[in-house]
Amino acid sequence: MASEAMYDLKSLLSSEGRDFLIRNNGDQVKISSLSGKIVGLYFSAGWCPPCRFFTPKLAKVYKELASENNDFEVVFISSDGDEYSFEAYFLRMPWLSIPFEDSETKTKLKSLFQLSGIPHLVVIDGNGKVSSDDGVDLVRDFGVDAYPFTSDRKKQLLIQKEEEAKRNNQTIDSLLVSTSRNYVVSNDGNQIPVYELEGKLIGLYFSKQGHEDCGNFTPKLIEAYNKLKKKEENFEIVFISLDEEEDENLFKEAFKTMPWLALPFKDERCQELKLYFEVTHIPALVIIGQDGKTSNPNAVELIKGHGIDAYPFTPKNLDVLDDIPNARLESQSPKPTFYDL
């Protein structure tokens, strides 16, 4: 397979009597200058509508990478039928090209990389190995973020795209329901269907028994929770235990002191949610809005500093709260006295 081979760019792109590529202004560029660079072999033609649509996208990526001094170059391999069409199309391209008249090299490359359609972009890394033979999809779907156009980068971007889709479609069900469970539990052992949480403001409380910071914060959160319940606010908390080696009896004993709901003991979703919300420090209180979307990745400091005054615990509310002491201070400051001269 061509994609598993190693290539010497000079051997690949040169022909007898020619060791250069051309720019659209007629300048010649030595093929040897591409050594160590990431090179995209761009199979395209001016008569091809998908090519004409894709070329500006590739040009945008090319120019962005060039502005960042990345070692990325593109070589145009034309499928145009005449030199006039080639030149007219090549004028739109900021990169290099194999000369139109070198049909032998173009045919060799099309055969070597098993060209079945255009546009087609094969990316060769700095060591001469094909890093991607679906460069068109990478550029079209991810733009400059696809650089350096490797299979690993593609996997990473696809995972990010999947995570982004999950977040865009996030609901209380998608967060808390699993294939084997559609409920959360109360501290008296009752199972509460997750759908009963829909339309509420939800706090996902990541905590661990025996952790000093969690032990200090939990009573403050209980106080705030009870006050909000007394005010009949549409708010609920779900405890996400991060204890990995905890005894179930110890879990139940600790949960008895909490007035809210929880995921069951050692539920698989606990660690999944920790990763999903990138929880690196505990305690953490992720606020989920009534629409099921994340409204605050961690409201712990808000509650520590302002208690229920911070409700509904959005970062925007912090700006308002921070302005209150300044406003009070200004109102209590003595007014200046003015004297007639």
XYZ file of C-alpha atoms in Angstrom:
341
model
C 0.000 0.000 0.000
C 1.222 3.496 -0.866
C 0.126 4.772 2.553
C 2.529 2.347 4.314
C 5.601 3.225 2.232
C 8.342 5.799 2.796
C 9.053 8.312 0.045
C 11.911 10.490 -1.008
C 10.235 13.683 -2.216
C 12.880 14.379 -4.835
C 12.401 10.954 -6.420
C 8.645 11.270 -6.087
C 8.200 14.724 -7.620
C 11.085 15.113 -10.053
C 11.570 13.804 -13.560
C 14.514 13.470 -15.941
C 15.921 16.947 -16.480
C 13.637 18.576 -13.875
C 14.476 18.942 -10.178
C 12.137 21.846 -9.458
C 8.479 22.773 -8.983
C 6.833 25.995 -10.144
C 4.814 28.840 -8.667
C 1.986 30.538 -10.530
C 4.265 33.493 -11.329
C 6.703 31.209 -13.149
C 9.308 30.993 -10.383
C 11.080 27.672 -9.983
C 11.545 26.129 -6.527
C 14.003 23.304 -5.933
C 12.328 20.095 -4.741
C 15.190 19.665 -2.279
C 13.847 22.716 -0.372
C 10.883 20.561 0.741
C 13.132 18.221 2.723
C 11.817 17.744 6.271
C 8.529 19.550 5.533
C 4.972 18.266 5.723
C 3.836 18.146 2.107
C 0.296 17.854 0.755
C -0.061 16.396 -2.726
C -3.191 18.077 -4.049
C -4.908 16.264 -6.941
C -7.394 18.684 -8.455
C -8.684 20.304 -11.664
C -10.368 23.540 -12.682
C -13.206 21.727 -14.471
C -14.195 19.936 -11.214
C -16.888 21.817 -9.186
C -16.020 20.093 -5.846
C -12.381 21.060 -6.461
C -13.273 24.690 -7.100
C -15.277 24.668 -3.881
C -12.504 23.045 -1.829
C -9.462 24.939 -3.138
C -10.288 28.225 -1.298
C -10.652 26.259 1.967
C -7.250 24.665 1.472
C -5.758 28.048 0.519
C -7.086 29.584 3.738
C -5.514 26.805 5.824
C -2.272 27.073 3.858
C -2.017 30.826 4.439
C -2.821 30.522 8.155
C -0.129 27.898 8.612
C 2.338 29.941 6.567
C 1.703 32.950 8.820
C 2.638 30.775 11.813
C 5.844 29.614 10.078
C 4.733 25.999 10.024
C 6.665 23.687 7.715
C 3.701 22.873 5.487
C 3.748 22.951 1.705
C 1.277 21.896 -0.986
C 2.069 20.580 -4.456
C -0.681 20.755 -7.089
C -1.038 17.728 -9.389
C -3.355 18.852 -12.156
C -6.000 16.843 -13.993
C -6.790 19.735 -16.344
C -6.985 18.856 -20.029
C -5.116 21.828 -21.472
C -2.448 24.277 -20.358
C -4.724 27.334 -20.513
C -7.183 25.729 -18.056
C -4.284 24.659 -15.821
C -2.816 28.162 -15.685
C -6.182 29.821 -15.036
C -6.858 27.475 -12.124
C -3.288 27.549 -10.765
C -3.495 31.357 -10.505
C -5.865 30.874 -7.546
C -3.307 28.785 -5.642
C -0.585 30.125 -3.294
C 1.462 26.900 -3.404
C 3.645 24.923 -5.794
C 2.833 22.712 -8.749
C 4.304 20.072 -11.011
C 4.614 21.692 -14.459
C 1.598 21.017 -16.651
C 3.683 19.476 -19.433
C 5.105 16.754 -17.136
C 2.248 14.330 -17.753
C 4.446 11.328 -16.986
C 5.069 12.356 -13.362
C 1.428 13.298 -12.859
C 0.280 9.922 -14.206
C 2.816 8.127 -12.002
C 1.543 9.916 -8.860
C -2.104 9.266 -9.677
C -1.356 5.578 -10.078
C 0.884 5.366 -7.008
C -1.726 6.918 -4.716
C -4.588 5.021 -6.350
C -6.474 8.163 -7.321
C -10.174 7.387 -7.766
C -11.625 10.887 -7.596
C -10.837 14.534 -7.021
C -10.277 16.655 -5.041
C -7.821 14.419 -3.215
C -5.128 15.454 -0.732
C -2.371 13.074 0.341
C -0.217 14.358 3.222
C 3.380 13.178 3.587
C 5.181 13.902 6.859
C 8.698 15.242 7.288
C 10.126 11.721 7.258
C 8.543 10.822 3.930
C 5.676 8.711 5.324
C 2.027 9.202 4.357
C 0.354 10.620 7.450
C -3.077 10.961 5.831
C -4.725 10.076 2.548
C -7.991 11.814 3.442
C -6.630 15.331 3.777
C -9.673 16.785 1.997
C -11.991 15.602 4.774
C -9.584 16.806 7.457
C -9.281 20.296 5.991
C -12.978 20.562 5.170
C -14.147 19.377 8.600
C -11.506 20.876 10.903
C -9.598 23.563 8.997
C -6.251 24.624 10.420
C -6.927 22.598 13.590
C -6.266 19.451 11.550
C -2.529 20.265 11.308
C -0.243 18.248 11.162
C -2.809 16.046 9.389
C -1.937 12.735 11.065
C -4.236 9.818 11.890
C -3.697 10.516 15.599
C -4.736 14.136 15.124
C -7.830 12.982 13.242
C -8.800 10.617 16.088
C -8.290 13.412 18.601
C -10.457 15.817 16.607
C -13.200 13.225 16.160
C -13.258 12.598 19.911
C -13.476 16.353 20.515
C -16.282 16.614 17.972
C -18.153 13.790 19.677
C -17.693 15.414 23.082
C -18.890 18.744 21.700
C -21.972 17.045 20.265
C -22.650 15.458 23.656
C -22.399 18.822 25.383
C -24.629 20.505 22.806
C -27.236 17.778 23.315
C -26.696 17.489 27.060
C -29.756 16.752 29.187
C -30.319 15.530 32.723
C -31.133 12.117 31.234
C -27.894 11.978 29.230
C -25.928 12.856 32.370
C -27.582 10.687 35.000
C -29.337 7.780 33.262
C -27.385 4.632 32.377
C -28.353 1.500 30.460
C -29.136 -0.275 33.726
C -30.595 2.601 35.756
C -33.034 5.480 35.203
C -33.207 6.742 38.794
C -31.235 8.421 41.560
C -31.579 7.532 45.235
C -32.618 9.429 48.360
C -30.862 8.855 51.681
C -33.767 6.708 52.923
C -33.195 4.257 50.061
C -36.013 5.330 47.752
C -35.478 5.378 44.003
C -36.371 8.728 42.421
C -36.910 8.672 38.628
C -34.463 10.993 36.861
C -37.305 12.512 34.827
C -38.556 14.132 38.053
C -35.441 16.329 37.974
C -36.221 17.764 34.544
C -36.877 21.511 34.608
C -34.986 21.973 37.878
C -31.684 23.675 38.582
C -29.369 20.801 39.502
C -26.097 20.781 41.418
C -23.882 17.750 40.828
C -21.831 17.505 44.018
C -18.502 15.723 43.580
C -17.131 14.806 46.987
C -15.202 12.162 48.882
C -15.486 10.927 52.455
C -12.511 11.732 54.656
C -11.342 14.533 52.374
C -10.669 17.590 54.540
C -11.900 20.229 52.081
C -15.051 18.232 51.370
C -15.644 17.783 55.087
C -15.393 21.543 55.591
C -17.605 22.454 52.645
C -20.432 19.912 52.957
C -22.032 21.600 56.045
C -22.039 24.956 54.212
C -23.721 23.314 51.229
C -26.286 21.620 53.481
C -27.096 24.990 55.060
C -27.539 26.633 51.655
C -29.610 23.705 50.374
C -31.975 23.757 53.337
C -32.474 27.523 53.040
C -33.276 27.221 49.328
C -35.734 24.399 50.022
C -37.399 26.553 52.685
C -37.767 29.280 50.050
C -39.250 26.628 47.730
C -36.655 27.237 45.049
C -36.702 24.768 42.143
C -33.285 23.374 43.067
C -31.873 19.908 43.725
C -28.459 18.385 44.422
C -27.208 14.978 43.323
C -24.230 13.588 45.239
C -21.551 12.047 43.016
C -19.317 10.010 45.311
C -15.700 9.691 44.207
C -14.776 7.166 46.885
C -13.293 4.205 45.023
C -12.528 1.900 47.958
C -15.378 2.898 50.220
C -17.466 0.371 52.109
C -21.167 0.591 51.195
C -22.135 0.954 54.850
C -19.785 3.930 55.182
C -21.322 5.438 52.028
C -24.830 5.050 53.481
C -23.712 6.460 56.821
C -22.227 9.562 55.174
C -25.175 9.952 52.802
C -27.569 9.944 55.773
C -26.165 13.339 56.768
C -26.975 14.799 53.342
C -30.522 16.030 52.646
C -30.281 15.605 48.866
C -30.165 12.813 46.280
C -27.271 10.689 45.008
C -26.143 8.278 42.361
C -26.116 4.743 43.804
C -23.033 3.378 45.550
C -20.115 2.875 43.139
C -22.299 3.630 40.123
C -20.316 3.598 36.859
C -21.517 7.104 36.026
C -19.607 8.639 38.959
C -16.189 8.292 37.332
C -17.628 8.988 33.861
C -19.051 12.314 35.052
C -15.776 13.184 36.770
C -13.991 12.820 33.413
C -16.786 14.474 31.427
C -16.739 17.599 33.604
C -12.937 17.462 33.979
C -13.155 17.507 37.779
C -9.574 17.757 39.021
C -10.194 19.228 42.473
C -12.834 18.433 45.081
C -15.199 19.479 46.378
C -16.802 20.506 43.104
C -20.385 21.572 42.440
C -21.342 21.582 38.766
C -24.528 23.566 38.142
C -26.882 22.274 35.451
C -29.484 24.770 34.288
C -33.170 24.079 33.834
C -32.466 23.447 30.142
C -30.073 20.604 31.003
C -26.967 22.557 29.971
C -24.000 23.375 32.209
C -24.353 26.891 33.627
C -21.362 26.799 36.009
C -18.536 24.226 36.055
C -17.934 24.789 39.772
C -19.997 26.891 42.190
C -18.105 25.945 45.371
C -16.386 29.339 45.797
C -19.655 31.177 45.075
C -21.382 29.354 47.914
C -18.407 29.728 50.250
C -18.335 33.474 49.705
C -22.009 34.345 49.306
C -24.222 31.452 50.414
C -27.713 31.495 48.910
C -27.224 35.110 47.789
C -25.308 33.557 44.907
C -28.348 31.579 43.715
C -28.762 30.506 40.874
C -24.969 30.143 41.053
C -24.013 31.414 37.619
C -20.620 33.105 37.040
C -22.483 36.217 35.818
C -24.113 36.479 39.235
C -20.658 36.760 40.810
C -20.104 40.121 39.072
C -23.315 41.449 40.602
C -22.376 40.161 44.058
C -18.907 41.675 43.859
C -20.424 45.061 43.033
C -22.669 45.064 46.128
C -19.932 45.809 48.740
C -18.609 48.638 46.546
C -22.076 50.112 46.223
C -22.578 49.913 50.005
C -19.208 51.487 50.619
C -19.988 54.359 48.263
C -23.369 54.945 49.905
C -21.728 55.086 53.346
C -18.908 57.433 52.318
C -19.274 61.038 53.557
C -20.369 63.430 50.855
C -17.853 66.183 50.081
C -18.501 69.582 51.578
C -18.383 72.631 49.332
C -17.608 76.157 50.569
C -18.375 79.470 48.940
C -15.343 81.474 48.176
